[in-house]
Amino acid sequence: MKIHFETLGCRLNQSESEGAARFFLDSGFSVSMEPFTAKSYDDEVILCIINTCTVTAKAEQKARRIIRLLLKACPNAAVAVTGCYAQVEPAEIMAIDGRICLLGGQNKGRLADLPSFLKSLLNQKTGQKTGLKTGIAGAELAAEIQKFFSAEKKLTLASSVTSPFRLATDVFLNHSRSSLKIQDGCNCVCTYCRIRIARGKSVSLDAASVLERVQALERGGQSEVVITTVNISQYASEYEGRKVRFAEILDLILQKTQRIGIRISSLYPEIVDEKLGKILENPRIRPYFHISVQSGSNDILARMKRPYRIDAVYRACEILKKAKGNPFIACDIIAGFPGESEADFDLTMKMLSECGFVFVHAFPFSPRPGTEAFSMRPMVPNYETDKRIARLEEFNKASKNAYISSFKGKILPAVCETVHRAKIFKDRIIIHAVTENFLHCQLVFSNEDKNLPKAGSEIRVKIIRPLEDREKTGESDTLAEFVS
């Protein structure tokens, strides 16, 4: 009984897929999470689950492509589509094929109950003379699962069955670092954003549960946890009679645990103040920060209806550097937002340089249906947006290589990722590791080496040099030497 997962988009989706996979494993299913390619084929998979994204039109296009790939690669399987794209465009997805069933992203927690339902259904069907090992064809299975999913409409949003925090796990199949979602949804009304529509209003995991889950990860041997949210500035809970926001929950995690490292997935600039800065000085907080910025122009930030202005970005970067010295600081930038002039974009480039950003996640503006910016004018021509994206990519190349070079010869703690014994490497073994400040290192060993570090283990590496021209490939960008 094989289940295959495909995950698109943010760290939240990755964490939720890992949680859902754990429920299937606990029920005796076989689970695979390595992405399929055009050459993949497996007629023993009975169900594919794809966790989708809707942040851009390209993200939705990619989801449709992978759905079709799964239908072809797994001819006997049903394909269950969930996530943000499934929430906002259900009819568009269901029209693709009769083997598709759909679960809106806001009810993704329902996946926790799917293994037991599926197991019961297959036990009923096994032995029927259909010529299939499971006794049920993909289209029929999809229809049965859709009936099961439809039952969630009768459940209240307050139900634990539909809780957005239900897919928590302390076992991770496809990631060396654990993740914990503590907040979901968003109350902002940013004019370009469809994620707030897909995920709904802000909700937070209560502080006591946050502490219990981090403690469980620490007891389970996890060396690091990534705190994930949609909008970290909207985390809100109570603990022992007092209100808890993000700074307080971070401080509580440090107080109530002993050794586990903490990585923050994303920060909003307006919450980075001196109070948070003092907490971030703790050595267990990883010196890597991603700030949701979007533009260096106040005029464009106002058109986007972002809840801060550019001075907050400058202040946040100063506080982060004061706390950590030379941290890796990344950000998101949208190029070509309606009304963005060349002067506006020059302000963005100025801000990136003056704030010392190491890397930019650059996105061309994508008009999303249902958002205010969808009909905003004037539009920036595509060729002009492409030029701005190219400038951001050139910035990335120079900035990241300079940052890596600044650590040349230094020894840094890291977490070992995965071991690759590719056939083309007949004389060596390549191990990938990520340092505490997010340098993706390539470590080279000979085939004779016996004591190789294991995936997920804490190691120390010596930085040698940047591996240039890898900013966009997803490969390791730093050559390093294993120390211990």
CSV table of C-alpha atoms in Angstrom, one decimal:
chain,number,residue,atom,x,y,z
A,1,MET,CA,0.0,0.0,0.0
A,2,LYS,CA,2.2,2.8,-1.4
A,3,ILE,CA,1.5,6.5,-0.9
A,4,HIS,CA,3.4,9.2,-2.7
A,5,PHE,CA,3.7,12.8,-1.6
A,6,GLU,CA,4.6,15.9,-3.7
A,7,THR,CA,5.0,19.2,-2.0
A,8,LEU,CA,5.2,22.7,-3.5
A,9,GLY,CA,5.7,26.1,-2.0
A,10,CYS,CA,6.6,27.2,1.5
A,11,ARG,CA,8.2,25.6,4.6
A,12,LEU,CA,4.7,25.4,6.1
A,13,ASN,CA,3.6,23.1,3.3
A,14,GLN,CA,6.7,21.0,3.7
A,15,SER,CA,6.1,20.7,7.4
A,16,GLU,CA,2.4,19.8,6.9
A,17,SER,CA,3.3,17.1,4.3
A,18,GLU,CA,5.8,15.6,6.7
A,19,GLY,CA,3.0,15.4,9.4
A,20,ALA,CA,0.5,13.8,7.0
A,21,ALA,CA,3.2,11.3,5.9
A,22,ARG,CA,3.8,10.3,9.6
A,23,PHE,CA,0.1,9.4,10.0
A,24,PHE,CA,0.3,7.1,6.9
A,25,LEU,CA,3.5,5.5,8.2
A,26,ASP,CA,1.9,4.9,11.6
A,27,SER,CA,-1.0,3.1,9.9
A,28,GLY,CA,1.3,0.7,8.0
A,29,PHE,CA,1.5,2.4,4.6
A,30,SER,CA,4.7,2.7,2.6
A,31,VAL,CA,5.5,6.4,1.9
A,32,SER,CA,7.7,8.1,-0.6
A,33,MET,CA,8.4,11.9,-0.7
A,34,GLU,CA,11.1,12.2,-3.3
A,35,PRO,CA,9.7,14.3,-6.2
A,36,PHE,CA,8.8,12.3,-9.4
A,37,THR,CA,10.4,13.2,-12.7
A,38,ALA,CA,9.1,12.8,-16.3
A,39,LYS,CA,10.6,9.3,-16.3
A,40,SER,CA,9.0,8.1,-13.1
A,41,TYR,CA,6.6,5.2,-13.2
A,42,ASP,CA,5.1,3.2,-10.4
A,43,ASP,CA,1.9,1.2,-10.9
A,44,GLU,CA,1.9,0.1,-7.2
A,45,VAL,CA,1.2,3.5,-5.8
A,46,ILE,CA,-2.5,3.6,-4.8
A,47,LEU,CA,-2.7,7.3,-3.7
A,48,CYS,CA,-0.7,10.4,-4.6
A,49,ILE,CA,-1.1,13.5,-2.4
A,50,ILE,CA,0.1,16.9,-3.7
A,51,ASN,CA,0.3,19.9,-1.4
A,52,THR,CA,0.0,23.0,-3.6
A,53,CYS,CA,0.8,26.7,-3.6
A,54,THR,CA,-1.0,29.7,-5.0
A,55,VAL,CA,1.5,32.5,-4.4
A,56,THR,CA,2.1,33.1,-8.2
A,57,ALA,CA,0.5,32.0,-11.4
A,58,LYS,CA,3.6,29.9,-12.1
A,59,ALA,CA,3.1,28.1,-8.8
A,60,GLU,CA,-0.3,27.1,-10.0
A,61,GLN,CA,0.9,26.1,-13.4
A,62,LYS,CA,3.6,23.9,-11.8
A,63,ALA,CA,0.9,22.3,-9.6
A,64,ARG,CA,-1.2,21.4,-12.7
A,65,ARG,CA,1.9,20.0,-14.5
A,66,ILE,CA,2.8,17.8,-11.5
A,67,ILE,CA,-0.8,16.6,-11.2
A,68,ARG,CA,-0.7,15.4,-14.8
A,69,LEU,CA,2.7,13.9,-14.2
A,70,LEU,CA,1.3,11.9,-11.3
A,71,LEU,CA,-1.7,10.7,-13.2
A,72,LYS,CA,0.6,9.3,-15.9
A,73,ALA,CA,3.4,8.0,-13.6
A,74,CYS,CA,0.9,6.2,-11.2
A,75,PRO,CA,-1.8,4.8,-13.5
A,76,ASN,CA,-3.7,2.9,-10.8
A,77,ALA,CA,-3.6,5.7,-8.2
A,78,ALA,CA,-6.1,8.4,-7.1
A,79,VAL,CA,-4.6,11.9,-6.8
A,80,ALA,CA,-5.6,13.9,-3.8
A,81,VAL,CA,-4.9,17.6,-4.2
A,82,THR,CA,-4.7,19.9,-1.1
A,83,GLY,CA,-3.1,23.2,-0.1
A,84,CYS,CA,-3.6,26.8,-1.1
A,85,TYR,CA,-4.3,26.3,-4.8
A,86,ALA,CA,-6.9,23.6,-3.9
A,87,GLN,CA,-8.6,26.1,-1.6
A,88,VAL,CA,-9.0,28.9,-4.1
A,89,GLU,CA,-9.5,27.0,-7.4
A,90,PRO,CA,-11.2,23.7,-6.7
A,91,ALA,CA,-13.3,23.5,-9.9
A,92,GLU,CA,-10.2,24.2,-12.1
A,93,ILE,CA,-8.3,21.3,-10.5
A,94,MET,CA,-11.2,18.8,-10.4
A,95,ALA,CA,-11.7,19.4,-14.2
A,96,ILE,CA,-8.3,17.9,-15.0
A,97,ASP,CA,-9.2,14.2,-14.5
A,98,GLY,CA,-11.7,11.8,-12.9
A,99,ARG,CA,-9.0,10.3,-10.7
A,100,ILE,CA,-8.6,13.5,-8.7
A,101,CYS,CA,-10.1,14.2,-5.3
A,102,LEU,CA,-9.7,17.5,-3.5
A,103,LEU,CA,-9.3,18.8,0.1
A,104,GLY,CA,-9.2,22.6,0.6
A,105,GLY,CA,-6.1,23.8,2.3
A,106,GLN,CA,-7.9,25.2,5.3
A,107,ASN,CA,-9.1,21.7,6.2
A,108,LYS,CA,-5.7,20.0,5.6
A,109,GLY,CA,-5.8,18.6,9.1
A,110,ARG,CA,-8.4,16.1,7.8
A,111,LEU,CA,-5.5,14.2,6.2
A,112,ALA,CA,-4.7,12.8,9.6
A,113,ASP,CA,-7.9,10.7,9.4
A,114,LEU,CA,-7.4,9.6,5.8
A,115,PRO,CA,-5.1,6.6,6.6
A,116,SER,CA,-7.6,4.8,8.8
A,117,PHE,CA,-10.4,5.5,6.4
A,118,LEU,CA,-8.3,4.3,3.4
A,119,LYS,CA,-7.2,1.1,5.3
A,120,SER,CA,-10.8,0.2,6.1
A,121,LEU,CA,-11.9,0.8,2.5
A,122,LEU,CA,-9.1,-1.2,1.0
A,123,ASN,CA,-9.8,-4.1,3.4
A,124,GLN,CA,-13.4,-4.1,2.2
A,125,LYS,CA,-12.4,-4.1,-1.5
A,126,THR,CA,-9.5,-6.5,-1.5
A,127,GLY,CA,-10.4,-9.8,-3.0
A,128,GLN,CA,-12.9,-8.4,-5.5
A,129,LYS,CA,-12.3,-9.6,-9.0
A,130,THR,CA,-11.1,-6.4,-10.5
A,131,GLY,CA,-7.6,-7.5,-11.5
A,132,LEU,CA,-6.1,-4.9,-9.1
A,133,LYS,CA,-4.2,-5.7,-6.0
A,134,THR,CA,-6.2,-3.2,-4.0
A,135,GLY,CA,-9.5,-4.3,-5.5
A,136,ILE,CA,-10.4,-0.7,-6.4
A,137,ALA,CA,-9.5,1.4,-9.4
A,138,GLY,CA,-8.1,5.0,-9.2
A,139,ALA,CA,-11.3,6.8,-10.2
A,140,GLU,CA,-13.4,4.8,-7.8
A,141,LEU,CA,-10.9,5.4,-5.0
A,142,ALA,CA,-10.9,9.1,-5.8
A,143,ALA,CA,-14.7,9.2,-5.5
A,144,GLU,CA,-14.7,7.4,-2.2
A,145,ILE,CA,-12.0,9.7,-0.8
A,146,GLN,CA,-13.9,12.7,-2.0
A,147,LYS,CA,-17.0,11.6,-0.1
A,148,PHE,CA,-14.8,11.3,3.0
A,149,PHE,CA,-13.3,14.7,2.4
A,150,SER,CA,-16.8,16.2,1.9
A,151,ALA,CA,-17.8,15.1,5.4
A,152,GLU,CA,-15.5,17.9,6.8
A,153,LYS,CA,-18.1,20.5,5.6
A,154,LYS,CA,-20.3,19.3,8.5
A,155,LEU,CA,-17.5,20.0,11.0
A,156,THR,CA,-17.0,23.4,12.7
A,157,LEU,CA,-13.8,25.3,12.2
A,158,ALA,CA,-13.2,25.0,15.9
A,159,SER,CA,-13.1,21.2,15.6
A,160,SER,CA,-9.9,19.5,16.5
A,161,VAL,CA,-10.4,17.4,13.4
A,162,THR,CA,-9.9,20.4,11.2
A,163,SER,CA,-7.2,22.1,13.3
A,164,PRO,CA,-4.5,23.7,11.2
A,165,PHE,CA,-2.0,22.4,13.8
A,166,ARG,CA,-3.0,18.8,13.7
A,167,LEU,CA,-0.3,17.7,11.2
A,168,ALA,CA,2.5,18.0,13.7
A,169,THR,CA,5.2,15.3,13.8
A,170,ASP,CA,8.5,14.5,15.5
A,171,VAL,CA,9.6,12.2,12.7
A,172,PHE,CA,10.8,13.7,9.4
A,173,LEU,CA,11.2,11.6,6.3
A,174,ASN,CA,12.5,14.1,3.9
A,175,HIS,CA,14.2,16.8,6.0
A,176,SER,CA,17.1,16.7,8.3
A,177,ARG,CA,15.8,19.6,10.4
A,178,SER,CA,12.5,19.5,12.1
A,179,SER,CA,9.8,22.1,11.7
A,180,LEU,CA,7.0,23.3,14.0
A,181,LYS,CA,4.1,25.5,12.8
A,182,ILE,CA,2.9,27.9,15.5
A,183,GLN,CA,0.8,30.3,13.5
A,184,ASP,CA,-1.4,30.1,10.3
A,185,GLY,CA,-3.4,32.5,8.3
A,186,CYS,CA,-3.2,36.3,8.1
A,187,ASN,CA,-5.3,39.3,9.1
A,188,CYS,CA,-3.5,41.7,6.8
A,189,VAL,CA,-5.0,42.9,3.5
A,190,CYS,CA,-1.9,43.2,1.3
A,191,THR,CA,-3.1,44.1,-2.1
A,192,TYR,CA,-1.1,41.4,-4.0
A,193,CYS,CA,-1.5,38.4,-1.7
A,194,ARG,CA,-3.7,35.4,-2.3
A,195,ILE,CA,-2.3,33.3,0.5
A,196,ARG,CA,-4.4,35.2,3.1
A,197,ILE,CA,-7.5,34.2,1.1
A,198,ALA,CA,-6.4,30.6,0.9
A,199,ARG,CA,-5.3,30.2,4.5
A,200,GLY,CA,-7.9,32.4,6.2
A,201,LYS,CA,-7.7,34.5,9.3
A,202,SER,CA,-4.8,34.3,11.7
A,203,VAL,CA,-4.8,31.5,14.3
A,204,SER,CA,-2.1,30.5,16.7
A,205,LEU,CA,-1.0,27.3,18.4
A,206,ASP,CA,-1.4,27.9,22.2
A,207,ALA,CA,1.9,28.5,24.0
A,208,ALA,CA,1.6,25.4,26.2
A,209,SER,CA,1.3,23.2,23.1
A,210,VAL,CA,4.2,25.0,21.4
A,211,LEU,CA,6.4,24.2,24.4
A,212,GLU,CA,5.3,20.6,24.6
A,213,ARG,CA,6.0,20.0,20.9
A,214,VAL,CA,9.5,21.6,21.0
A,215,GLN,CA,10.3,19.6,24.2
A,216,ALA,CA,9.2,16.4,22.4
A,217,LEU,CA,11.5,17.2,19.4
A,218,GLU,CA,14.4,17.7,21.8
A,219,ARG,CA,13.7,14.4,23.6
A,220,GLY,CA,13.5,12.7,20.2
A,221,GLY,CA,17.1,13.8,19.4
A,222,GLN,CA,16.3,16.6,17.0
A,223,SER,CA,19.3,19.1,16.9
A,224,GLU,CA,17.3,22.0,15.5
A,225,VAL,CA,13.7,23.1,14.9
A,226,VAL,CA,12.5,25.6,12.4
A,227,ILE,CA,9.7,27.8,13.7
A,228,THR,CA,7.3,28.3,10.8
A,229,THR,CA,4.4,30.7,10.4
A,230,VAL,CA,2.4,32.6,7.7
A,231,ASN,CA,2.7,35.9,9.6
A,232,ILE,CA,4.9,35.7,12.6
A,233,SER,CA,3.9,39.2,13.8
A,234,GLN,CA,0.4,37.9,14.4
A,235,TYR,CA,1.3,35.1,16.8
A,236,ALA,CA,-0.8,35.5,20.0
A,237,SER,CA,-1.5,33.3,22.9
A,238,GLU,CA,-1.5,33.2,26.7
A,239,TYR,CA,0.7,31.4,29.2
A,240,GLU,CA,0.2,31.3,33.0
A,241,GLY,CA,-2.1,34.3,32.9
A,242,ARG,CA,0.0,36.6,30.7
A,243,LYS,CA,-0.2,37.4,27.0
A,244,VAL,CA,2.4,35.9,24.8
A,245,ARG,CA,3.5,37.3,21.4
A,246,PHE,CA,6.4,36.0,19.3
A,247,ALA,CA,9.2,37.5,21.4
A,248,GLU,CA,7.7,35.9,24.6
A,249,ILE,CA,7.1,32.5,23.0
A,250,LEU,CA,10.7,32.4,21.7
A,251,ASP,CA,11.9,33.3,25.2
A,252,LEU,CA,9.8,30.6,26.7
A,253,ILE,CA,11.1,28.0,24.3
A,254,LEU,CA,14.7,28.9,25.3
A,255,GLN,CA,13.7,28.7,29.0
A,256,LYS,CA,11.9,25.4,28.8
A,257,THR,CA,14.4,23.5,26.7
A,258,GLN,CA,18.1,22.8,27.1
A,259,ARG,CA,20.0,22.3,23.9
A,260,ILE,CA,17.8,22.3,20.7
A,261,GLY,CA,18.7,25.0,18.2
A,262,ILE,CA,16.1,27.3,16.9
A,263,ARG,CA,15.8,28.7,13.4
A,264,ILE,CA,13.1,31.3,12.5
A,265,SER,CA,11.6,30.8,9.1
A,266,SER,CA,10.5,34.4,8.5
A,267,LEU,CA,10.3,37.7,10.3
A,268,TYR,CA,8.2,40.8,9.6
A,269,PRO,CA,10.4,44.0,10.1
A,270,GLU,CA,8.0,45.7,12.4
A,271,ILE,CA,8.3,43.1,15.2
A,272,VAL,CA,12.1,43.3,15.3
A,273,ASP,CA,12.7,45.6,18.3
A,274,GLU,CA,15.3,45.8,21.1
A,275,LYS,CA,13.4,43.3,23.2
A,276,LEU,CA,13.5,40.7,20.5
A,277,GLY,CA,17.1,41.6,19.7
A,278,LYS,CA,18.2,40.7,23.3
A,279,ILE,CA,16.4,37.3,23.0
A,280,LEU,CA,18.1,36.6,19.6
A,281,GLU,CA,21.5,37.0,21.2
A,282,ASN,CA,21.1,33.5,22.7
A,283,PRO,CA,23.6,31.2,21.0
A,284,ARG,CA,20.9,28.6,20.4
A,285,ILE,CA,19.1,31.0,18.0
A,286,ARG,CA,20.6,30.4,14.5
A,287,PRO,CA,22.2,33.5,12.9
A,288,TYR,CA,20.0,33.2,9.8
A,289,PHE,CA,17.0,35.5,9.3
A,290,HIS,CA,14.6,36.0,6.4
A,291,ILE,CA,12.7,39.2,6.4
A,292,SER,CA,9.5,39.8,4.4
A,293,VAL,CA,10.3,43.1,2.7
A,294,GLN,CA,8.8,43.2,-0.8
A,295,SER,CA,10.1,46.7,-1.8
A,296,GLY,CA,12.5,49.4,-0.8
A,297,SER,CA,10.1,52.2,-1.8
A,298,ASN,CA,7.6,53.6,0.7
A,299,ASP,CA,5.3,54.5,-2.1
A,300,ILE,CA,5.2,50.9,-3.3
A,301,LEU,CA,4.8,49.6,0.2
A,302,ALA,CA,1.8,51.9,0.6
A,303,ARG,CA,0.3,50.6,-2.6
A,304,MET,CA,0.9,47.0,-1.4
A,305,LYS,CA,-0.8,48.0,2.0
A,306,ARG,CA,2.2,46.5,3.9
A,307,PRO,CA,2.0,47.2,7.7
A,308,TYR,CA,5.5,48.9,7.8
A,309,ARG,CA,7.7,51.4,6.0
A,310,ILE,CA,11.3,51.2,4.9
A,311,ASP,CA,12.7,52.7,8.1
A,312,ALA,CA,11.5,49.5,9.9
A,313,VAL,CA,13.6,47.4,7.5
A,314,TYR,CA,16.7,49.4,8.2
A,315,ARG,CA,16.1,49.2,12.0
A,316,ALA,CA,15.4,45.5,11.9
A,317,CYS,CA,18.7,44.8,10.0
A,318,GLU,CA,20.6,46.9,12.5
A,319,ILE,CA,19.1,45.0,15.5
A,320,LEU,CA,19.8,41.6,13.9
A,321,LYS,CA,23.4,42.5,13.2
A,322,LYS,CA,23.8,43.8,16.8
A,323,ALA,CA,22.4,40.5,18.1
A,324,LYS,CA,24.4,38.2,15.9
A,325,GLY,CA,27.4,40.1,14.4
A,326,ASN,CA,27.4,38.8,10.8
A,327,PRO,CA,24.2,36.9,10.3
A,328,PHE,CA,22.9,35.7,7.0
A,329,ILE,CA,20.0,38.0,6.2
A,330,ALA,CA,17.7,37.3,3.3
A,331,CYS,CA,14.4,38.9,2.1
A,332,ASP,CA,11.6,38.7,-0.5
A,333,ILE,CA,11.3,41.3,-3.2
A,334,ILE,CA,8.5,41.7,-5.7
A,335,ALA,CA,9.7,43.3,-8.9
A,336,GLY,CA,7.4,45.1,-11.3
A,337,PHE,CA,4.5,45.8,-8.9
A,338,PRO,CA,1.9,48.0,-10.6
A,339,GLY,CA,3.1,51.6,-10.6
A,340,GLU,CA,6.7,50.8,-9.6
A,341,SER,CA,9.0,53.3,-11.4
A,342,GLU,CA,12.7,52.9,-12.1
A,343,ALA,CA,13.3,55.3,-9.2
A,344,ASP,CA,11.2,53.1,-6.9
A,345,PHE,CA,13.3,50.0,-7.9
A,346,ASP,CA,16.5,52.0,-7.5
A,347,LEU,CA,15.4,52.6,-3.9
A,348,THR,CA,15.0,48.8,-3.5
A,349,MET,CA,18.5,48.2,-4.8
A,350,LYS,CA,19.9,50.9,-2.5
A,351,MET,CA,18.1,49.3,0.5
A,352,LEU,CA,19.5,45.9,-0.3
A,353,SER,CA,23.0,47.2,-0.4
A,354,GLU,CA,22.8,49.5,2.7
A,355,CYS,CA,21.1,46.9,4.9
A,356,GLY,CA,23.6,44.2,3.9
A,357,PHE,CA,21.2,41.6,2.6
A,358,VAL,CA,23.0,38.4,1.5
A,359,PHE,CA,20.3,36.9,-0.6
A,360,VAL,CA,17.0,38.0,-2.3
A,361,HIS,CA,14.1,35.7,-3.2
A,362,ALA,CA,13.1,37.7,-6.3
A,363,PHE,CA,9.6,37.4,-7.6
A,364,PRO,CA,8.1,39.1,-10.7
A,365,PHE,CA,4.7,40.6,-9.9
A,366,SER,CA,2.0,38.0,-10.6
A,367,PRO,CA,-1.6,39.4,-10.7
A,368,ARG,CA,-3.7,37.1,-8.5
A,369,PRO,CA,-7.4,36.8,-9.0
A,370,GLY,CA,-9.4,38.1,-6.0
A,371,THR,CA,-6.7,40.6,-4.9
A,372,GLU,CA,-6.8,44.4,-5.2
A,373,ALA,CA,-3.6,44.5,-7.2
A,374,PHE,CA,-5.1,42.3,-9.9
A,375,SER,CA,-6.7,45.3,-11.5
A,376,MET,CA,-4.1,47.9,-10.4
A,377,ARG,CA,-2.6,50.2,-13.1
A,378,PRO,CA,-0.3,51.1,-14.6
A,379,MET,CA,1.2,47.7,-15.2
A,380,VAL,CA,5.0,47.4,-15.6
A,381,PRO,CA,5.9,45.9,-18.9
A,382,ASN,CA,7.2,42.3,-18.7
A,383,TYR,CA,10.5,43.3,-20.4
A,384,GLU,CA,11.1,45.9,-17.7
A,385,THR,CA,10.3,43.5,-14.9
A,386,ASP,CA,12.7,40.9,-16.4
A,387,LYS,CA,15.4,43.5,-16.3
A,388,ARG,CA,14.8,44.2,-12.7
A,389,ILE,CA,14.8,40.5,-11.8
A,390,ALA,CA,18.1,40.2,-13.6
A,391,ARG,CA,19.5,43.1,-11.5
A,392,LEU,CA,18.4,41.2,-8.4
A,393,GLU,CA,20.1,38.0,-9.6
A,394,GLU,CA,23.3,39.9,-10.2
A,395,PHE,CA,23.1,41.3,-6.7
A,396,ASN,CA,22.6,37.8,-5.3
A,397,LYS,CA,25.6,36.5,-7.0
A,398,ALA,CA,27.9,39.2,-5.8
A,399,SER,CA,26.5,39.5,-2.3
A,400,LYS,CA,26.3,35.8,-1.5
A,401,ASN,CA,29.8,35.0,-2.8
A,402,ALA,CA,31.2,37.9,-0.8
A,403,TYR,CA,29.4,36.7,2.3
A,404,ILE,CA,30.7,33.1,1.9
A,405,SER,CA,34.2,34.5,1.3
A,406,SER,CA,34.1,36.4,4.6
A,407,PHE,CA,34.0,33.1,6.4
A,408,LYS,CA,37.0,31.6,4.5
A,409,GLY,CA,39.1,29.5,6.9
A,410,LYS,CA,36.5,29.7,9.8
A,411,ILE,CA,35.1,26.6,11.5
A,412,LEU,CA,31.3,26.6,11.8
A,413,PRO,CA,28.8,24.3,13.3
A,414,ALA,CA,26.5,22.6,10.8
A,415,VAL,CA,23.8,19.9,10.4
A,416,CYS,CA,24.5,17.1,7.9
A,417,GLU,CA,21.8,16.9,5.3
A,418,THR,CA,22.0,13.9,2.9
A,419,VAL,CA,24.6,11.5,1.6
A,420,HIS,CA,24.8,11.2,-2.2
A,421,ARG,CA,26.7,8.3,-3.9
A,422,ALA,CA,26.0,9.3,-7.5
A,423,LYS,CA,27.2,6.9,-10.1
A,424,ILE,CA,29.3,9.6,-11.8
A,425,PHE,CA,31.3,10.0,-8.6
A,426,LYS,CA,33.2,6.8,-8.8
A,427,ASP,CA,36.1,8.0,-6.7
A,428,ARG,CA,34.4,10.1,-4.1
A,429,ILE,CA,31.3,10.6,-1.8
A,430,ILE,CA,29.6,14.0,-1.6
A,431,ILE,CA,27.9,15.0,1.7
A,432,HIS,CA,25.8,18.1,2.0
A,433,ALA,CA,25.5,20.1,5.2
A,434,VAL,CA,24.0,23.4,6.2
A,435,THR,CA,25.9,25.7,8.6
A,436,GLU,CA,24.1,27.6,11.4
A,437,ASN,CA,24.2,30.7,9.2
A,438,PHE,CA,22.6,28.8,6.2
A,439,LEU,CA,25.7,28.1,4.1
A,440,HIS,CA,24.9,25.0,2.0
A,441,CYS,CA,28.2,23.2,2.1
A,442,GLN,CA,29.6,20.4,-0.1
A,443,LEU,CA,31.9,18.1,1.7
A,444,VAL,CA,34.1,15.7,-0.3
A,445,PHE,CA,35.1,12.2,1.0
A,446,SER,CA,36.9,9.3,-0.6
A,447,ASN,CA,35.2,6.0,-1.0
A,448,GLU,CA,37.6,4.6,1.5
A,449,ASP,CA,36.3,6.8,4.3
A,450,LYS,CA,34.5,4.7,6.9
A,451,ASN,CA,33.3,7.2,9.5
A,452,LEU,CA,31.0,9.4,7.4
A,453,PRO,CA,28.7,11.7,9.3
A,454,LYS,CA,25.0,10.6,9.3
A,455,ALA,CA,22.1,12.7,8.0
A,456,GLY,CA,20.8,14.9,10.7
A,457,SER,CA,23.9,14.8,12.8
A,458,GLU,CA,25.7,17.9,14.2
A,459,ILE,CA,29.1,18.4,12.7
A,460,ARG,CA,31.8,21.1,12.3
A,461,VAL,CA,33.1,22.3,8.9
A,462,LYS,CA,35.8,24.6,7.7
A,463,ILE,CA,34.8,27.0,5.0
A,464,ILE,CA,37.1,26.8,1.9
A,465,ARG,CA,35.4,29.0,-0.8
A,466,PRO,CA,32.2,29.8,-2.5
A,467,LEU,CA,31.1,27.5,-5.4
A,468,GLU,CA,30.1,30.3,-7.8
A,469,ASP,CA,27.2,30.4,-10.2
A,470,ARG,CA,25.0,28.1,-8.0
A,471,GLU,CA,22.6,30.8,-6.6
A,472,LYS,CA,19.7,29.5,-8.7
A,473,THR,CA,20.4,25.8,-9.0
A,474,GLY,CA,19.6,24.7,-5.5
A,475,GLU,CA,22.9,23.0,-5.2
A,476,SER,CA,25.4,23.5,-2.4
A,477,ASP,CA,27.0,27.0,-2.8
A,478,THR,CA,30.0,26.5,-0.5
A,479,LEU,CA,33.0,24.2,-0.6
A,480,ALA,CA,33.9,23.1,2.9
A,481,GLU,CA,36.1,20.6,4.8
A,482,PHE,CA,34.8,18.2,7.4
A,483,VAL,CA,36.4,18.9,10.7
A,484,SER,CA,34.6,16.7,13.2
